[in-house]
PDB file of N, CA and C in Angstrom:
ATOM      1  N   UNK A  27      50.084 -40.987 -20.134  1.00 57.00           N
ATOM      2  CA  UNK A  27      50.345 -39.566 -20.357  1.00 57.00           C
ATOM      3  C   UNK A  27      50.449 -39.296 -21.853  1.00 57.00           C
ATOM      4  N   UNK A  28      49.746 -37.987 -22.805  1.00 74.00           N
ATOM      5  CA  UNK A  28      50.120 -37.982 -23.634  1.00 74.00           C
ATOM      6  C   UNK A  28      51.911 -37.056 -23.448  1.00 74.00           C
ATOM      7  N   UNK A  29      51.948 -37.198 -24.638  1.00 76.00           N
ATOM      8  CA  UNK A  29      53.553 -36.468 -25.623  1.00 76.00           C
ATOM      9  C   UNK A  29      52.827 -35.417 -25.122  1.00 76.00           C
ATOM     10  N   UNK A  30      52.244 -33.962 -25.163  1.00 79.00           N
ATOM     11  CA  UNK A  30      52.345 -32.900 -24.647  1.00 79.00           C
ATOM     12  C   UNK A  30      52.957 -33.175 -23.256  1.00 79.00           C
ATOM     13  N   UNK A  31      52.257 -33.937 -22.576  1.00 83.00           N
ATOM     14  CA  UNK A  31      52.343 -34.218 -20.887  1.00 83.00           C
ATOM     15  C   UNK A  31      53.500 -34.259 -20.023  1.00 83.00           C
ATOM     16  N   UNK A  32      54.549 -35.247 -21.327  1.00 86.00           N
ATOM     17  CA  UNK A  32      55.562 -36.076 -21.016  1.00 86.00           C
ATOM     18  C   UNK A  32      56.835 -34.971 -21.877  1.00 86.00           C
ATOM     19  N   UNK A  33      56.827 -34.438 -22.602  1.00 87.00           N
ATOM     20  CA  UNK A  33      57.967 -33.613 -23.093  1.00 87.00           C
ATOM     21  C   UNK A  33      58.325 -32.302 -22.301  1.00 87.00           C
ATOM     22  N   UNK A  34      59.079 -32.070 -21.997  1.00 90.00           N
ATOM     23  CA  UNK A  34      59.431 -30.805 -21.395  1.00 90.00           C
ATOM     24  C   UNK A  34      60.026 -29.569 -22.218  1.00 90.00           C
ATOM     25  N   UNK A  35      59.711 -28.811 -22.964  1.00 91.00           N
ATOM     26  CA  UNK A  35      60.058 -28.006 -23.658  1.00 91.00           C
ATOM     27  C   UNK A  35      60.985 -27.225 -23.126  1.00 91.00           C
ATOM     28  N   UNK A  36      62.239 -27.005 -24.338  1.00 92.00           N
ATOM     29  CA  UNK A  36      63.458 -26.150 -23.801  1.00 92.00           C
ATOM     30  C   UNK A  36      64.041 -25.348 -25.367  1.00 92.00           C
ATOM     31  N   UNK A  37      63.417 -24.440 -25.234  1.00 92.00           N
ATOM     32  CA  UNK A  37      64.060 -23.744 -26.821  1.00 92.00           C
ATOM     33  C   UNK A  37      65.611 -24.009 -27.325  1.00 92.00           C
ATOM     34  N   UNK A  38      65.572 -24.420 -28.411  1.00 90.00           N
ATOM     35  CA  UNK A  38      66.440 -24.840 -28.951  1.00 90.00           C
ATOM     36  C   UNK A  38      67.014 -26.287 -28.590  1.00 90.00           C
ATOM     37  N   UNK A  39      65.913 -27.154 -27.529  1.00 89.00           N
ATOM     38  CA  UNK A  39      66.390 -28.331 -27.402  1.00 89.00           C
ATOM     39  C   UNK A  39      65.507 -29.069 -27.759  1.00 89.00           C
ATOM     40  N   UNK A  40      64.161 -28.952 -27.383  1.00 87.00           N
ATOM     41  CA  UNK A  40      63.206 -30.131 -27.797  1.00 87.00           C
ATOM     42  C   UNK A  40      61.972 -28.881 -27.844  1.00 87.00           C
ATOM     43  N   UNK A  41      60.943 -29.783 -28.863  1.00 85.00           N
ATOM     44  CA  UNK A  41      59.574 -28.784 -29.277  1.00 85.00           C
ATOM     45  C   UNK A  41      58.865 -30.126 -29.622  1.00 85.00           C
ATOM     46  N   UNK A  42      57.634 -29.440 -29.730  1.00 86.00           N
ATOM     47  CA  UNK A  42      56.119 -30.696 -30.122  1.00 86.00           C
ATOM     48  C   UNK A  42      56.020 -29.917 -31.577  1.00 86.00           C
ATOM     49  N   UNK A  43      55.756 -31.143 -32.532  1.00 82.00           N
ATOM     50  CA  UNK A  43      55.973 -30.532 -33.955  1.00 82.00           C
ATOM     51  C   UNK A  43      54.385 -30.568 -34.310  1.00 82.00           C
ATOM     52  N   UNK A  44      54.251 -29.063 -34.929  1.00 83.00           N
ATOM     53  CA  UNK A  44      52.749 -28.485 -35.283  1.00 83.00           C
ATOM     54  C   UNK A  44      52.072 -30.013 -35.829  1.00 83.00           C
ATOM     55  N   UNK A  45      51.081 -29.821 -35.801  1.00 84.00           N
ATOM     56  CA  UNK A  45      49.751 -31.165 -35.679  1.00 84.00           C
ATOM     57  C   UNK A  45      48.911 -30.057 -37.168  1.00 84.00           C
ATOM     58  N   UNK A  46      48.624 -31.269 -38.147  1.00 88.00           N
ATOM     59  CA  UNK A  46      47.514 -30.706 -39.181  1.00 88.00           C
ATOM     60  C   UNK A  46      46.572 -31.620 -39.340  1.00 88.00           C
ATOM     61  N   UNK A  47      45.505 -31.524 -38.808  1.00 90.00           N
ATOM     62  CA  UNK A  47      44.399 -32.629 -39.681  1.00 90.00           C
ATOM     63  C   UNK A  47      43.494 -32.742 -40.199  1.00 90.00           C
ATOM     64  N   UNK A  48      43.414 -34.006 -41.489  1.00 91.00           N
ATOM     65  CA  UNK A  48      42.586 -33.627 -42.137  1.00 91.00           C
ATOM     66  C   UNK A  48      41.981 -34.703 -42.515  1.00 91.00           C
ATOM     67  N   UNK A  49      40.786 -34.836 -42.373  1.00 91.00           N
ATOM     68  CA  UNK A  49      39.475 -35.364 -42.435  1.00 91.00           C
ATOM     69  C   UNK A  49      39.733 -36.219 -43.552  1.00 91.00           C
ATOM     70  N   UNK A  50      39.644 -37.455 -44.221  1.00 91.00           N
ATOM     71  CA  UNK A  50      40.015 -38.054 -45.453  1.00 91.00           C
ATOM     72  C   UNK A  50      38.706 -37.633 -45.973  1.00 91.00           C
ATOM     73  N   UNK A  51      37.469 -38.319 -45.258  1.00 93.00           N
ATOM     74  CA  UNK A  51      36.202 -38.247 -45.588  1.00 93.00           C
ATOM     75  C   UNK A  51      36.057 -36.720 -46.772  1.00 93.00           C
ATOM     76  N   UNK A  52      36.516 -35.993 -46.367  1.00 95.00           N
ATOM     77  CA  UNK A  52      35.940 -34.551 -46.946  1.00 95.00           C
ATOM     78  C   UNK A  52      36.220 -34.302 -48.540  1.00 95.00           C
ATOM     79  N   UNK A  53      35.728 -34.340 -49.472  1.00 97.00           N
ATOM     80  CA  UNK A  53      35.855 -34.256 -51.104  1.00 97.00           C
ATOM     81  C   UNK A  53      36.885 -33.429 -51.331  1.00 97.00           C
ATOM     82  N   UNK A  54      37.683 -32.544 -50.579  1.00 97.00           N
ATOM     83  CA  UNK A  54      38.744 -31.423 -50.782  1.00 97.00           C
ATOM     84  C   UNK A  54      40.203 -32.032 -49.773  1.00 97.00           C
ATOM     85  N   UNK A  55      40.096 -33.359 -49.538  1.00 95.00           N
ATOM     86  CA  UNK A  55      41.162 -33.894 -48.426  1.00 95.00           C
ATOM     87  C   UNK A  55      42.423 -34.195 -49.289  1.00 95.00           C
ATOM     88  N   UNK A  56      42.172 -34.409 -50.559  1.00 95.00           N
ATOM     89  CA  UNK A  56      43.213 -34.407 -51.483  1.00 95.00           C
ATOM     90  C   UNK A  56      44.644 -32.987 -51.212  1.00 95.00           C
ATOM     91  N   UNK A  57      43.957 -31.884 -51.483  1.00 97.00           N
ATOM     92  CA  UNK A  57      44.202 -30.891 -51.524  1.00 97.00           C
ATOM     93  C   UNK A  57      44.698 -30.140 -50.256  1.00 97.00           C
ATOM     94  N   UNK A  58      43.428 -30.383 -49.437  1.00 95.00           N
ATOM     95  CA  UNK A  58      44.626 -30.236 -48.197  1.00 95.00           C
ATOM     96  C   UNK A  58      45.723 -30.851 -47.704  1.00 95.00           C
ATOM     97  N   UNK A  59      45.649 -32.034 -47.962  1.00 93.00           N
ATOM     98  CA  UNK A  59      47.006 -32.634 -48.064  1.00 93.00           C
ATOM     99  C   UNK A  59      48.050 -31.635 -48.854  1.00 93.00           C
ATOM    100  N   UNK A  60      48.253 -31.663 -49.787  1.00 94.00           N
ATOM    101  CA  UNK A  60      48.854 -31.013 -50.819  1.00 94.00           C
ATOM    102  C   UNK A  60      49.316 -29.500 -50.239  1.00 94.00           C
ATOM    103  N   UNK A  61      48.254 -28.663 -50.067  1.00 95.00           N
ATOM    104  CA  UNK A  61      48.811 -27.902 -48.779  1.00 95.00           C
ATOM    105  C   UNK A  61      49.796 -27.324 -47.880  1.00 95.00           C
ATOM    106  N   UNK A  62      49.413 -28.649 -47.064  1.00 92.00           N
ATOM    107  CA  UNK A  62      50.275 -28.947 -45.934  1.00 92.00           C
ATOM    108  C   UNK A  62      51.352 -29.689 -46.456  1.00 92.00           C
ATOM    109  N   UNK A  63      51.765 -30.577 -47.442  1.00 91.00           N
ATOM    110  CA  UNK A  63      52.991 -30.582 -47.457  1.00 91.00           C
ATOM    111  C   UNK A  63      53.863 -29.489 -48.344  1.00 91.00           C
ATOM    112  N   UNK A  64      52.840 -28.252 -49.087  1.00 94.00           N
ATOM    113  CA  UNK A  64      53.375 -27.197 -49.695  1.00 94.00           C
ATOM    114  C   UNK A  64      54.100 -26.253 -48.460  1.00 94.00           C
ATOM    115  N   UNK A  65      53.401 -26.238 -47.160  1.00 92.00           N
ATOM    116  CA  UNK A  65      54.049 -25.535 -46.236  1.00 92.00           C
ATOM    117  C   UNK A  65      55.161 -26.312 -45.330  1.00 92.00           C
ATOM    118  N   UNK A  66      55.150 -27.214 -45.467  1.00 90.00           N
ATOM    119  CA  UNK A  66      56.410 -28.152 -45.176  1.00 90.00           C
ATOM    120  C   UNK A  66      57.447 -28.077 -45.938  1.00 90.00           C
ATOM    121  N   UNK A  67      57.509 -28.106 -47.417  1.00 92.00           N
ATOM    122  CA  UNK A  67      58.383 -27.863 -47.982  1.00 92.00           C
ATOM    123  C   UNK A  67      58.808 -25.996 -48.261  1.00 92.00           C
ATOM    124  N   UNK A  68      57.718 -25.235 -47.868  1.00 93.00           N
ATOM    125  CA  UNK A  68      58.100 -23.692 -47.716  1.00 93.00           C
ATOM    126  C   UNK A  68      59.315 -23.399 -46.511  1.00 93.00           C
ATOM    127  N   UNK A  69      58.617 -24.459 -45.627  1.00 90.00           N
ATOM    128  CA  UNK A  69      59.707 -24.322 -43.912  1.00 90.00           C
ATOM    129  C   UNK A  69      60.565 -24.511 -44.336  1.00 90.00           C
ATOM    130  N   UNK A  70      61.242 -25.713 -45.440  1.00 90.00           N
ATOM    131  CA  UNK A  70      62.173 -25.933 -45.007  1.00 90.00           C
ATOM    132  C   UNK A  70      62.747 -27.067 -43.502  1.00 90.00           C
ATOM    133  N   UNK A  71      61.137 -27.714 -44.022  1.00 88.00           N
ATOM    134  CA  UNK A  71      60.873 -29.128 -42.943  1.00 88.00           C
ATOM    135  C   UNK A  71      61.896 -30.235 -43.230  1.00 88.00           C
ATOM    136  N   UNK A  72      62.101 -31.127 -42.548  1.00 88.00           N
ATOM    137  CA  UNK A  72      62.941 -32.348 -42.769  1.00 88.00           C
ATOM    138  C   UNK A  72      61.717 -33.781 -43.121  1.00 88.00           C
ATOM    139  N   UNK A  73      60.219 -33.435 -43.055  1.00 89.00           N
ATOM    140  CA  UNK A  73      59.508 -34.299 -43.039  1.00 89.00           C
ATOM    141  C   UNK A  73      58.356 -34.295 -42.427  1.00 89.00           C
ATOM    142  N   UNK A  74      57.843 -35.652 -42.657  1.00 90.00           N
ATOM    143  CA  UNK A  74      56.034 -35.752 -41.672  1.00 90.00           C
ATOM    144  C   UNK A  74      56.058 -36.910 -41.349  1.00 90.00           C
ATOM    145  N   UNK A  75      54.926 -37.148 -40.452  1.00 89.00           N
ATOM    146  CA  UNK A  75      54.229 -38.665 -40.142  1.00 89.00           C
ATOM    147  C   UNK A  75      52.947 -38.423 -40.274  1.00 89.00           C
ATOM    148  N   UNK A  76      52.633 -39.388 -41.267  1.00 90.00           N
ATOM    149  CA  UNK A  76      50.687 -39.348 -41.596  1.00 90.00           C
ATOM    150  C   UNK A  76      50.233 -40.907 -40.382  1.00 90.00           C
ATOM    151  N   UNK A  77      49.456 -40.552 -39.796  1.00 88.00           N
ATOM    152  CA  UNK A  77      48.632 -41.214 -39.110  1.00 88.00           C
ATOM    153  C   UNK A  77      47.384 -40.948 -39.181  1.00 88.00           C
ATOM    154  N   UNK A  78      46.485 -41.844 -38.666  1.00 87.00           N
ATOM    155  CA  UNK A  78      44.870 -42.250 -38.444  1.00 87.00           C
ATOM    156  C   UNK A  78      45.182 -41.536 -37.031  1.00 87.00           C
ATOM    157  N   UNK A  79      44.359 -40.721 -36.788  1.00 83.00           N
ATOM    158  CA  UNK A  79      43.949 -40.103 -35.844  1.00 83.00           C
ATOM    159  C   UNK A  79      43.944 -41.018 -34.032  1.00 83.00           C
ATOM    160  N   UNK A  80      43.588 -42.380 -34.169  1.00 80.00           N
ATOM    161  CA  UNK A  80      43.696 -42.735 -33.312  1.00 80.00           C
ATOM    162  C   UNK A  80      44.587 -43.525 -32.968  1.00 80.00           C
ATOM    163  N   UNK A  81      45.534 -43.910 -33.716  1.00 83.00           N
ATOM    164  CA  UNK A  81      46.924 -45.032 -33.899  1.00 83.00           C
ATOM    165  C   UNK A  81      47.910 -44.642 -32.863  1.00 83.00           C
ATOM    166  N   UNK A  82      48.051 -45.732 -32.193  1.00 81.00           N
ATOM    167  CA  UNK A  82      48.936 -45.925 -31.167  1.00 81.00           C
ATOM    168  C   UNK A  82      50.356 -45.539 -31.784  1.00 81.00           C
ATOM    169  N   UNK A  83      51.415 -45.868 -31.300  1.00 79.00           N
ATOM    170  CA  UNK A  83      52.806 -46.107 -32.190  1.00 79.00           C
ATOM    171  C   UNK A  83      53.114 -47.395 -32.257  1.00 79.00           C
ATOM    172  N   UNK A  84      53.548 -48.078 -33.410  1.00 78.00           N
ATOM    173  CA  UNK A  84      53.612 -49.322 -33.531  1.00 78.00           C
ATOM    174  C   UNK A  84      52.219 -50.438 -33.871  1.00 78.00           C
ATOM    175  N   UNK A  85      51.391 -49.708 -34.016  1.00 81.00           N
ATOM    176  CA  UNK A  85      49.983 -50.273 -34.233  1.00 81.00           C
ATOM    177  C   UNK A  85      50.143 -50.702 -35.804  1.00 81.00           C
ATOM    178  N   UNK A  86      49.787 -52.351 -35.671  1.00 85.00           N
ATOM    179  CA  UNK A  86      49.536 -52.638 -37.142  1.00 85.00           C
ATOM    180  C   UNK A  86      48.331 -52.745 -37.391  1.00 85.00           C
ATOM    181  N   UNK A  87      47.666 -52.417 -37.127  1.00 87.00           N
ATOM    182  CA  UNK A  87      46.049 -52.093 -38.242  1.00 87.00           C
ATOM    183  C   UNK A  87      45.816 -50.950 -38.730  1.00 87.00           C
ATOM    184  N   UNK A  88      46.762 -49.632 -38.225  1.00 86.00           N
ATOM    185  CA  UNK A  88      46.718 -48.347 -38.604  1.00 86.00           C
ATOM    186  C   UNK A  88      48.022 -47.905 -38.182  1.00 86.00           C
ATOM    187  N   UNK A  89      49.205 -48.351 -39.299  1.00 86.00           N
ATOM    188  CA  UNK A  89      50.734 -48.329 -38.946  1.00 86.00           C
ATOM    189  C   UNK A  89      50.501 -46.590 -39.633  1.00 86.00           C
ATOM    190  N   UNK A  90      51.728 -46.537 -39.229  1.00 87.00           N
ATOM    191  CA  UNK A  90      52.565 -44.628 -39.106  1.00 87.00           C
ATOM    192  C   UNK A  90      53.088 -44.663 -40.289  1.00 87.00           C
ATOM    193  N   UNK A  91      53.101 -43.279 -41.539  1.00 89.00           N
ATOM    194  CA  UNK A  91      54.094 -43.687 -42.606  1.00 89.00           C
ATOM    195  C   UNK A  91      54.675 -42.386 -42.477  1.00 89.00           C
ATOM    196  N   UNK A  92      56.340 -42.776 -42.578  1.00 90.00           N
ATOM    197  CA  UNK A  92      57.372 -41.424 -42.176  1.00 90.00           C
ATOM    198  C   UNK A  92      57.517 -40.973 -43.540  1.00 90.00           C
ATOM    199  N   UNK A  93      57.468 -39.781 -43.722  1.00 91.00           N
ATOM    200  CA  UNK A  93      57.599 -39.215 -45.297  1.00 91.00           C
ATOM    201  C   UNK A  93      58.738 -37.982 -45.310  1.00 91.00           C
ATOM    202  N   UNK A  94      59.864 -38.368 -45.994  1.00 91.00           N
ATOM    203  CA  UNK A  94      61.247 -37.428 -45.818  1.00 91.00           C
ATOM    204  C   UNK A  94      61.365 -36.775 -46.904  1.00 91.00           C
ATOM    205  N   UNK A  95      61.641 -34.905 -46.560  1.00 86.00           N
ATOM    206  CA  UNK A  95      61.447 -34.241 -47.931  1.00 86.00           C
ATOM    207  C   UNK A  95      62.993 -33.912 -47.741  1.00 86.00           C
ATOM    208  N   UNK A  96      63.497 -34.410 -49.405  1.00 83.00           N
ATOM    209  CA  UNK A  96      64.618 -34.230 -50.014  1.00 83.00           C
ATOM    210  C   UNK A  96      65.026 -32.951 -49.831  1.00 83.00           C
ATOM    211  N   UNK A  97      66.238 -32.989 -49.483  1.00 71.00           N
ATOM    212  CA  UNK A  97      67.259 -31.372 -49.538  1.00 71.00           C
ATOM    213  C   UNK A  97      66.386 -30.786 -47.801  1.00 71.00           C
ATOM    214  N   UNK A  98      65.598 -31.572 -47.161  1.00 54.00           N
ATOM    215  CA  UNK A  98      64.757 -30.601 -46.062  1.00 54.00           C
ATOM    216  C   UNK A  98      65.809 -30.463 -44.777  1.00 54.00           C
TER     217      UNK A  98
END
């Protein structure tokens, strides 16, 4: 089952956190990066996880990196 499948949404208890992706391949992937963590830090986010598109959890050939924004 994916995480949509398996979470049960209840406002103010649990949510699926917005999904951004971006293509490394693309000459402007820099930037969208940059971006997206400009609107992360606009929210008022606590953070991200950058993954490879197809990475399991716990996968070491394409591990997860947790990235925590200060004061978020």
């Amino acid at each position: 089952a994916t995480l949509e499948q398996a979470v049960n949404i209840i406002p103010g208890y649990s949510m699926l956190a917005e999904r951004t992706c971006v293509d490394m391949a693309r000459e402007d992937a820099a930037a969208l990066l940059r971006e997206a963590f400009a609107h992360l830090i606009a929210s008022h986010e606590e953070g991200a996880v950058l993954k490879a598109d197809g990475a399991s959890y716990g996968e070491k050939r394409w591990p997860w990196i947790k990235v925590r924004i200060l004061g978020g």
